[in-house]
Tab-separated table of C-alpha atoms in Angstrom:
chain	number	residue	atom	x	y	z
A	176	UNK	CA	0.076	0.145	-0.037
A	177	UNK	CA	1.321	3.498	-0.622
A	178	UNK	CA	2.635	5.580	2.286
A	179	UNK	CA	0.572	8.380	1.365
A	180	UNK	CA	-2.735	9.412	-0.169
A	181	UNK	CA	-3.008	8.298	-3.703
A	182	UNK	CA	-4.160	11.636	-4.943
A	183	UNK	CA	-1.554	13.514	-3.345
A	184	UNK	CA	1.142	10.855	-4.723
A	185	UNK	CA	-0.153	11.327	-8.119
A	186	UNK	CA	0.029	15.150	-8.037
A	187	UNK	CA	3.498	15.207	-6.972
A	188	UNK	CA	4.716	12.566	-9.240
A	189	UNK	CA	4.658	14.809	-12.152
A	190	UNK	CA	7.521	17.077	-10.415
A	191	UNK	CA	9.276	14.238	-8.441
A	192	UNK	CA	10.560	11.687	-10.718
A	193	UNK	CA	11.536	9.371	-7.867
A	194	UNK	CA	8.058	9.453	-6.563
A	195	UNK	CA	6.596	8.696	-9.933
A	196	UNK	CA	8.579	5.567	-10.304
A	197	UNK	CA	7.324	4.487	-6.657
A	198	UNK	CA	3.688	5.064	-7.645
A	199	UNK	CA	4.208	3.312	-10.864
A	200	UNK	CA	5.375	0.105	-8.702
A	201	UNK	CA	2.254	0.169	-6.688
A	202	UNK	CA	-0.244	-2.688	-7.466
A	203	UNK	CA	-3.698	-1.808	-8.440
A	204	UNK	CA	-4.880	-3.295	-5.240
A	205	UNK	CA	-2.523	-1.025	-3.144
A	206	UNK	CA	-3.512	2.263	-5.192
A	207	UNK	CA	-7.283	2.003	-4.733
A	208	UNK	CA	-7.483	0.427	-1.458
A	209	UNK	CA	-10.376	2.625	-0.123
A	210	UNK	CA	-12.278	2.050	-3.293
A	211	UNK	CA	-12.196	-1.880	-2.789
A	212	UNK	CA	-12.945	-1.678	0.819
A	213	UNK	CA	-16.070	0.532	0.019
A	214	UNK	CA	-17.087	-1.726	-2.703
A	215	UNK	CA	-16.966	-4.797	-0.454
A	216	UNK	CA	-19.135	-2.852	2.272
A	217	UNK	CA	-21.826	-2.185	-0.588
A	218	UNK	CA	-21.703	-5.742	-1.930
A	219	UNK	CA	-21.999	-7.316	1.384
A	220	UNK	CA	-24.873	-4.799	2.535
A	221	UNK	CA	-26.886	-5.426	-0.842
A	222	UNK	CA	-26.237	-9.154	-0.718
A	223	UNK	CA	-27.563	-9.612	2.658
A	224	UNK	CA	-30.670	-7.407	2.249
A	225	UNK	CA	-31.555	-8.545	-1.481
A	226	UNK	CA	-30.554	-12.292	-1.544
A	227	UNK	CA	-33.171	-14.124	0.497
A	228	UNK	CA	-31.612	-16.152	3.061
A	229	UNK	CA	-28.008	-15.283	2.239
A	230	UNK	CA	-27.163	-13.752	5.637
A	231	UNK	CA	-28.879	-16.587	7.485
A	232	UNK	CA	-26.845	-19.091	5.484
A	233	UNK	CA	-23.672	-17.349	6.297
A	234	UNK	CA	-24.566	-17.227	9.941
A	235	UNK	CA	-25.579	-20.892	10.012
A	236	UNK	CA	-21.934	-22.092	8.867
A	237	UNK	CA	-20.396	-21.982	12.436
A	238	UNK	CA	-18.834	-24.354	14.928
A	239	UNK	CA	-19.279	-23.742	18.646
A	240	UNK	CA	-20.404	-20.136	17.928
A	241	UNK	CA	-17.407	-19.235	15.659
A	242	UNK	CA	-18.405	-18.131	12.134
A	243	UNK	CA	-16.496	-20.134	9.666
A	244	UNK	CA	-16.632	-17.541	6.844
A	245	UNK	CA	-15.331	-14.895	9.015
A	246	UNK	CA	-12.751	-17.092	10.725
A	247	UNK	CA	-11.554	-18.134	7.164
A	248	UNK	CA	-11.336	-14.454	5.954
A	249	UNK	CA	-9.301	-13.363	9.135
A	250	UNK	CA	-7.095	-16.352	8.740
A	251	UNK	CA	-6.262	-15.672	5.178
A	252	UNK	CA	-6.072	-11.982	5.925
A	253	UNK	CA	-3.457	-12.405	8.717
A	254	UNK	CA	-1.215	-15.063	7.505
A	255	UNK	CA	0.523	-13.159	4.778
A	256	UNK	CA	1.252	-10.228	7.216
A	257	UNK	CA	2.638	-12.630	10.051
A	258	UNK	CA	4.717	-14.366	7.494
A	259	UNK	CA	6.476	-11.179	6.879
A	260	UNK	CA	7.574	-10.841	10.624
A	261	UNK	CA	11.099	-11.106	11.239
A	262	UNK	CA	10.901	-13.409	14.356
A	263	UNK	CA	14.532	-12.979	14.978
A	264	UNK	CA	14.122	-9.500	15.785
A	265	UNK	CA	11.408	-9.796	18.329
A	266	UNK	CA	14.059	-9.175	21.389
A	267	UNK	CA	14.249	-5.619	19.927
A	268	UNK	CA	10.472	-5.254	21.065
A	269	UNK	CA	10.384	-7.007	24.018
A	270	UNK	CA	13.219	-4.970	25.574
A	271	UNK	CA	11.199	-1.765	24.922
A	272	UNK	CA	9.560	-1.137	28.214
A	273	UNK	CA	8.098	2.085	27.012
A	274	UNK	CA	6.146	0.329	24.227
A	275	UNK	CA	5.002	-2.433	26.338
A	276	UNK	CA	3.864	-0.557	29.455
A	277	UNK	CA	2.172	2.103	27.376
A	278	UNK	CA	0.272	-0.649	25.573
A	279	UNK	CA	-0.851	-2.362	28.521
A	280	UNK	CA	-2.216	0.861	30.147
A	281	UNK	CA	-3.867	2.040	26.897
A	282	UNK	CA	-5.642	-1.423	26.291
A	283	UNK	CA	-6.424	-2.473	29.790
A	284	UNK	CA	-7.158	0.781	31.710
A	285	UNK	CA	-7.808	3.654	29.517
A	286	UNK	CA	-9.798	1.741	26.693
A	287	UNK	CA	-12.384	-0.141	28.775
A	288	UNK	CA	-12.835	3.032	31.036
A	289	UNK	CA	-13.410	5.160	28.009
A	290	UNK	CA	-15.856	2.922	26.578
A	291	UNK	CA	-17.730	2.804	29.652
A	292	UNK	CA	-17.814	6.329	30.051
A	293	UNK	CA	-19.192	7.043	26.530
A	294	UNK	CA	-21.687	4.142	26.651
A	295	UNK	CA	-23.476	5.579	29.797
A	296	UNK	CA	-23.127	9.340	28.408
A	297	UNK	CA	-24.472	8.809	25.053
A	298	UNK	CA	-26.815	5.775	25.547
A	299	UNK	CA	-28.382	6.228	29.054
A	300	UNK	CA	-31.730	5.313	27.939
A	301	UNK	CA	-30.829	1.969	25.814
A	302	UNK	CA	-29.342	-0.325	28.285
A	303	UNK	CA	-28.955	-3.245	25.803
A	304	UNK	CA	-26.836	-1.278	23.299
A	305	UNK	CA	-24.971	0.357	26.294
A	306	UNK	CA	-24.042	-3.112	27.808
A	307	UNK	CA	-23.061	-4.201	24.234
A	308	UNK	CA	-20.564	-1.451	23.826
A	309	UNK	CA	-18.900	-2.036	27.205
A	310	UNK	CA	-18.304	-5.532	26.215
A	311	UNK	CA	-16.694	-4.299	22.870
A	312	UNK	CA	-14.523	-2.080	25.034
A	313	UNK	CA	-13.110	-5.007	26.834
A	314	UNK	CA	-12.219	-7.256	23.964
A	315	UNK	CA	-8.990	-5.914	22.700
A	316	UNK	CA	-8.095	-6.509	19.035
A	317	UNK	CA	-5.819	-9.616	18.241
A	318	UNK	CA	-6.754	-9.989	14.546
A	319	UNK	CA	-7.372	-7.055	12.006
A	320	UNK	CA	-5.280	-4.725	13.881
A	321	UNK	CA	-2.303	-6.618	12.161
A	322	UNK	CA	-3.315	-5.475	8.768
A	323	UNK	CA	-4.103	-1.873	9.679
A	324	UNK	CA	-0.577	-1.566	11.355
A	325	UNK	CA	0.858	-3.061	8.167
A	326	UNK	CA	-0.919	-0.752	5.825
A	327	UNK	CA	0.229	2.193	7.889
A	328	UNK	CA	3.767	1.016	7.721
A	329	UNK	CA	3.859	0.299	11.439
A	330	UNK	CA	6.429	-2.010	13.121
A	331	UNK	CA	5.489	-5.689	12.489
A	332	UNK	CA	7.589	-7.127	14.886
A	333	UNK	CA	6.178	-4.886	17.493
A	334	UNK	CA	2.572	-5.494	16.378
A	335	UNK	CA	3.183	-9.290	16.804
A	336	UNK	CA	4.541	-8.903	20.247
A	337	UNK	CA	1.813	-6.315	21.465
A	338	UNK	CA	-0.974	-8.599	19.924
A	339	UNK	CA	0.466	-11.735	21.747
A	340	UNK	CA	0.849	-9.694	25.019
A	341	UNK	CA	-2.821	-8.510	24.861
A	342	UNK	CA	-4.086	-11.899	24.019
A	343	UNK	CA	-2.538	-13.271	27.291
A	344	UNK	CA	-3.802	-10.368	29.290
A	345	UNK	CA	-7.336	-10.964	27.515
A	346	UNK	CA	-7.462	-14.354	28.747
A	347	UNK	CA	-6.791	-13.248	32.356
A	348	UNK	CA	-8.457	-9.978	32.497
A	349	UNK	CA	-11.905	-9.968	30.195
A	350	UNK	CA	-13.927	-11.646	32.570
A	351	UNK	CA	-12.714	-9.844	35.639
A	352	UNK	CA	-12.928	-6.431	33.955
A	353	UNK	CA	-16.617	-7.453	32.647
A	354	UNK	CA	-17.775	-8.139	36.175
A	355	UNK	CA	-16.184	-4.750	37.270
A	356	UNK	CA	-17.683	-2.696	34.538
A	357	UNK	CA	-21.040	-4.264	34.403
A	358	UNK	CA	-21.790	-5.014	38.086
A	359	UNK	CA	-19.371	-3.430	40.548
A	360	UNK	CA	-18.654	0.003	39.038
A	361	UNK	CA	-22.231	1.028	38.068
A	362	UNK	CA	-23.394	-0.045	41.646
A	363	UNK	CA	-20.678	2.261	43.317
A	364	UNK	CA	-22.182	5.012	40.957
A	365	UNK	CA	-25.805	4.231	41.853
A	366	UNK	CA	-26.517	2.941	38.297
A	367	UNK	CA	-28.285	-0.075	37.154
A	368	UNK	CA	-25.906	-3.261	37.144
A	369	UNK	CA	-25.685	-6.100	34.468
A	370	UNK	CA	-24.230	-9.689	34.542
A	371	UNK	CA	-21.922	-11.175	32.094
A	372	UNK	CA	-21.872	-14.905	31.752
A	373	UNK	CA	-18.592	-15.753	29.640
A	374	UNK	CA	-16.467	-18.926	29.952
A	375	UNK	CA	-12.726	-18.894	30.005
A	376	UNK	CA	-12.790	-21.290	27.043
A	377	UNK	CA	-14.668	-18.739	24.784
A	378	UNK	CA	-11.787	-16.338	25.463
A	379	UNK	CA	-9.017	-18.986	24.965
A	380	UNK	CA	-10.734	-20.244	21.658
A	381	UNK	CA	-10.755	-16.863	20.262
A	382	UNK	CA	-7.194	-16.219	20.973
A	383	UNK	CA	-6.047	-19.677	19.622
A	384	UNK	CA	-8.046	-19.419	16.328
A	385	UNK	CA	-7.693	-15.695	15.316
A	386	UNK	CA	-4.008	-15.398	16.669
A	387	UNK	CA	-2.393	-18.687	17.372
A	388	UNK	CA	-3.066	-20.328	13.971
A	389	UNK	CA	-1.945	-17.640	11.688
A	390	UNK	CA	1.165	-16.917	14.020
A	391	UNK	CA	2.260	-20.332	13.868
A	392	UNK	CA	1.789	-20.700	10.259
A	393	UNK	CA	3.632	-17.224	9.581
A	394	UNK	CA	6.539	-18.464	11.789
A	395	UNK	CA	6.844	-21.909	10.253
A	396	UNK	CA	6.590	-20.344	6.699
A	397	UNK	CA	9.548	-18.015	7.376
A	398	UNK	CA	11.544	-20.408	9.236
A	399	UNK	CA	11.236	-23.168	6.587
A	400	UNK	CA	11.372	-20.880	3.623
A	401	UNK	CA	14.695	-19.309	5.042
A	402	UNK	CA	16.227	-22.885	5.632
A	403	UNK	CA	15.223	-23.982	2.315
A	404	UNK	CA	16.339	-21.209	0.281
A	405	UNK	CA	17.707	-17.914	2.166
A	406	UNK	CA	16.230	-14.509	3.445
A	407	UNK	CA	16.683	-12.743	0.214
A	408	UNK	CA	14.828	-15.329	-1.845
A	409	UNK	CA	12.090	-15.395	0.999
A	410	UNK	CA	11.497	-11.746	1.189
A	411	UNK	CA	11.890	-10.735	-2.458
A	412	UNK	CA	10.350	-13.690	-4.173
A	413	UNK	CA	8.112	-15.554	-1.985
A	414	UNK	CA	6.506	-12.825	0.135
A	415	UNK	CA	5.334	-10.937	-3.096
A	416	UNK	CA	3.347	-14.043	-4.027
A	417	UNK	CA	1.441	-14.461	-1.026
A	418	UNK	CA	1.121	-10.634	-0.093
A	419	UNK	CA	-2.211	-9.747	-2.011
A	420	UNK	CA	-3.970	-12.679	-0.115
A	421	UNK	CA	-4.017	-10.285	2.901
A	422	UNK	CA	-6.132	-7.841	1.061
A	423	UNK	CA	-8.265	-10.680	-0.342
A	424	UNK	CA	-8.933	-11.931	3.125
A	425	UNK	CA	-9.776	-8.437	4.274
A	426	UNK	CA	-12.315	-7.795	1.454
A	427	UNK	CA	-13.985	-11.272	1.971
A	428	UNK	CA	-14.363	-10.529	5.745
A	429	UNK	CA	-15.949	-7.236	5.191
A	430	UNK	CA	-18.410	-8.702	2.584
A	431	UNK	CA	-19.272	-11.263	5.077
A	432	UNK	CA	-19.669	-8.868	7.974
A	433	UNK	CA	-21.977	-6.726	6.008
A	434	UNK	CA	-23.951	-9.569	4.461
A	435	UNK	CA	-24.678	-10.986	7.845
A	436	UNK	CA	-26.187	-7.794	9.313
A	437	UNK	CA	-27.439	-6.346	6.071
A	438	UNK	CA	-31.032	-6.660	7.166
A	439	UNK	CA	-30.348	-5.277	10.701
A	440	UNK	CA	-28.447	-2.351	9.478
A	441	UNK	CA	-31.114	-1.188	6.990
A	442	UNK	CA	-34.264	-1.893	8.924
A	443	UNK	CA	-33.040	-0.150	12.253
A	444	UNK	CA	-30.957	2.673	10.841
A	445	UNK	CA	-31.454	5.063	13.858
A	446	UNK	CA	-30.338	2.287	16.307
A	447	UNK	CA	-27.290	1.988	14.243
A	448	UNK	CA	-26.569	5.667	14.364
A	449	UNK	CA	-27.096	5.908	18.027
A	450	UNK	CA	-24.512	2.900	18.607
A	451	UNK	CA	-22.186	4.248	16.115
A	452	UNK	CA	-21.745	7.794	17.550
A	453	UNK	CA	-19.747	6.572	20.771
A	454	UNK	CA	-17.909	4.021	18.717
A	455	UNK	CA	-16.561	6.881	16.245
A	456	UNK	CA	-15.668	8.960	19.305
A	457	UNK	CA	-13.949	6.040	20.982
A	458	UNK	CA	-11.795	5.000	18.015
A	459	UNK	CA	-10.766	8.639	17.365
A	460	UNK	CA	-9.822	9.201	20.932
A	461	UNK	CA	-8.170	6.073	21.599
A	462	UNK	CA	-5.892	6.372	18.383
A	463	UNK	CA	-5.252	10.026	18.643
A	464	UNK	CA	-4.434	9.694	22.426
A	465	UNK	CA	-2.203	6.552	21.723
A	466	UNK	CA	-0.489	8.507	19.036
A	467	UNK	CA	0.316	11.552	21.224
A	468	UNK	CA	1.516	9.129	23.850
A	469	UNK	CA	3.808	7.199	21.641
A	470	UNK	CA	5.404	10.804	20.579
A	471	UNK	CA	5.497	11.839	24.243
A	472	UNK	CA	7.396	8.664	25.414
A	473	UNK	CA	9.946	9.179	22.559
A	474	UNK	CA	8.810	6.259	20.184
A	475	UNK	CA	9.619	6.458	16.531
A	476	UNK	CA	7.070	6.483	13.724
A	477	UNK	CA	6.866	2.822	13.324
A	478	UNK	CA	6.306	2.066	17.010
A	479	UNK	CA	4.001	5.014	17.504
A	480	UNK	CA	1.863	3.843	14.619
A	481	UNK	CA	1.726	0.274	16.096
A	482	UNK	CA	0.958	1.628	19.428
A	483	UNK	CA	-1.820	3.631	18.227
A	484	UNK	CA	-3.637	0.998	16.074
A	485	UNK	CA	-3.288	-1.942	18.687
A	486	UNK	CA	-4.849	0.305	21.285
A	487	UNK	CA	-7.770	1.626	18.930
A	488	UNK	CA	-8.980	-1.840	17.402
A	489	UNK	CA	-11.053	-4.229	19.186
A	490	UNK	CA	-11.692	-7.994	19.085
A	491	UNK	CA	-15.174	-8.037	17.525
A	492	UNK	CA	-15.287	-11.801	17.196
A	493	UNK	CA	-14.954	-12.262	20.881
A	494	UNK	CA	-17.224	-9.477	21.703
A	495	UNK	CA	-20.023	-10.794	19.308
A	496	UNK	CA	-19.765	-14.391	20.471
A	497	UNK	CA	-20.186	-13.259	24.154
A	498	UNK	CA	-22.976	-11.180	23.672
A	499	UNK	CA	-24.825	-13.770	21.592
A	500	UNK	CA	-24.031	-16.303	24.304
A	501	UNK	CA	-25.015	-14.332	27.289
A	502	UNK	CA	-28.113	-12.390	25.911
A	503	UNK	CA	-29.096	-14.035	22.525
A	504	UNK	CA	-28.429	-13.469	18.771
A	505	UNK	CA	-31.322	-11.155	18.335
A	506	UNK	CA	-30.345	-8.902	21.491
A	507	UNK	CA	-29.460	-5.303	21.346
A	508	UNK	CA	-26.108	-6.334	23.030
A	509	UNK	CA	-25.537	-8.634	19.998
A	510	UNK	CA	-26.340	-5.634	17.490
A	511	UNK	CA	-24.074	-3.513	19.409
A	512	UNK	CA	-21.180	-5.955	18.942
A	513	UNK	CA	-22.013	-6.194	15.252
A	514	UNK	CA	-21.868	-2.469	14.586
A	515	UNK	CA	-18.477	-2.298	16.207
A	516	UNK	CA	-16.634	-3.733	13.220
A	517	UNK	CA	-18.916	-2.110	10.576
A	518	UNK	CA	-17.975	1.330	12.268
A	519	UNK	CA	-14.172	0.428	12.876
A	520	UNK	CA	-13.285	-0.668	9.471
A	521	UNK	CA	-13.742	2.513	7.438
A	522	UNK	CA	-12.585	4.655	10.560
A	523	UNK	CA	-9.322	2.724	10.832
A	524	UNK	CA	-8.796	2.778	7.062
A	525	UNK	CA	-9.136	6.462	7.190
A	526	UNK	CA	-6.807	6.496	10.138
A	527	UNK	CA	-4.193	4.700	8.150
A	528	UNK	CA	-4.100	7.706	5.793
A	529	UNK	CA	-4.058	10.119	8.747
A	530	UNK	CA	-0.952	8.257	10.175
A	531	UNK	CA	0.779	8.422	7.046
A	532	UNK	CA	0.064	11.928	6.579
A	533	UNK	CA	1.413	12.841	10.044
A	534	UNK	CA	4.599	10.750	9.588
A	535	UNK	CA	5.695	13.548	7.026
A	536	UNK	CA	5.038	16.199	9.400
A	537	UNK	CA	5.969	14.927	12.840
A	538	UNK	CA	8.806	12.490	11.735
A	539	UNK	CA	10.483	14.344	8.819
A	540	UNK	CA	14.043	13.071	10.036
A	541	UNK	CA	13.012	9.330	9.633
A	542	UNK	CA	13.377	7.603	6.198
A	543	UNK	CA	10.261	7.012	4.385
A	544	UNK	CA	9.219	3.425	3.857
A	545	UNK	CA	7.044	2.154	0.946
A	546	UNK	CA	5.214	-0.910	2.323
A	547	UNK	CA	2.937	-2.759	-0.086
A	548	UNK	CA	0.727	-5.567	0.898
A	549	UNK	CA	2.868	-7.381	-1.750
A	550	UNK	CA	6.161	-7.566	0.116
A	551	UNK	CA	8.527	-5.912	2.538
A	552	UNK	CA	9.319	-2.272	3.064
A	553	UNK	CA	11.457	-0.267	0.908
A	554	UNK	CA	13.275	2.580	2.603
A	555	UNK	CA	13.566	6.035	1.135
A	556	UNK	CA	17.358	5.599	0.815
A	557	UNK	CA	16.937	2.460	-1.111
A	558	UNK	CA	14.426	4.065	-3.639
A	559	UNK	CA	16.122	7.529	-4.118
A	560	UNK	CA	18.047	7.976	-7.294
């Protein structure tokens, strides 16, 4: 994907030969990413609304509450990105205490508290939607954030470490925080309370499926590929072949998500708008606050970007599964969980471009990188004439 807005890059190409050559090397997929995502949303929405039984058929293809079409899309999306991670460099991330502590504070202290506050402030008269949003705020992202980080040229190794770290905390803290924010804290504040019935297995299963499988596959692919050939062959020949599948998986997942809820979205538009407002504020505040914190503690562009996206995203699969298991598939809590990714996808795509725009202004001394979904990053020094 281009490191800057396609329109801006095209305008500068006329006066910058180096930039022109870079733009020319971008695949059609990368140049028009927002167009493909918008098209996937429309296709999914129309299919779910106009094709009789289409959404129900997709929803029925599930094992133990896990949607197989969504699982397939996420696994295909995450595998190429995790295959690009240089696992022999993870120690450079685990030693960065500023990054690790910042991520834990943002994800497990600030994020849930912010969603709790927004849900009560903006949905005081809609208890089901309010509870659903609080559950969304507790489910930290372990899947789709991988691709947003990669598109924004974040640190792949740092993203792998932070996602793994959040997965461990998710298993430990999700149930405890759910009890605190739904039953304990509202009681202290004199507000109505709610319960949360979630099994530890549901959380572990989410982590194993949506992180464990693609992470293991990516690690083994790099390990075996470099052993059979070498790193140069692996990164210059193999990765460009599997890279586009990340975007294919993303687009497929978006189509399925919108198809599953096409009828609910179009038949209850005012409810969707009410749910969307706190989500929009949440994503914007979490991302901007995380970005500002990364700058304040002295992180560079790539790790600041990784910190922002890993803090802003949410594990919608876990949130939806918990809502359905606790309150039912037709509940307001489940609808709030479903609206989460429908708002998150376009917002975080927009924030990818915001991040790339900020890089040229806030990190002017750092080498620029052109990172396509087709392969590894190319630094500015490497592509200069």
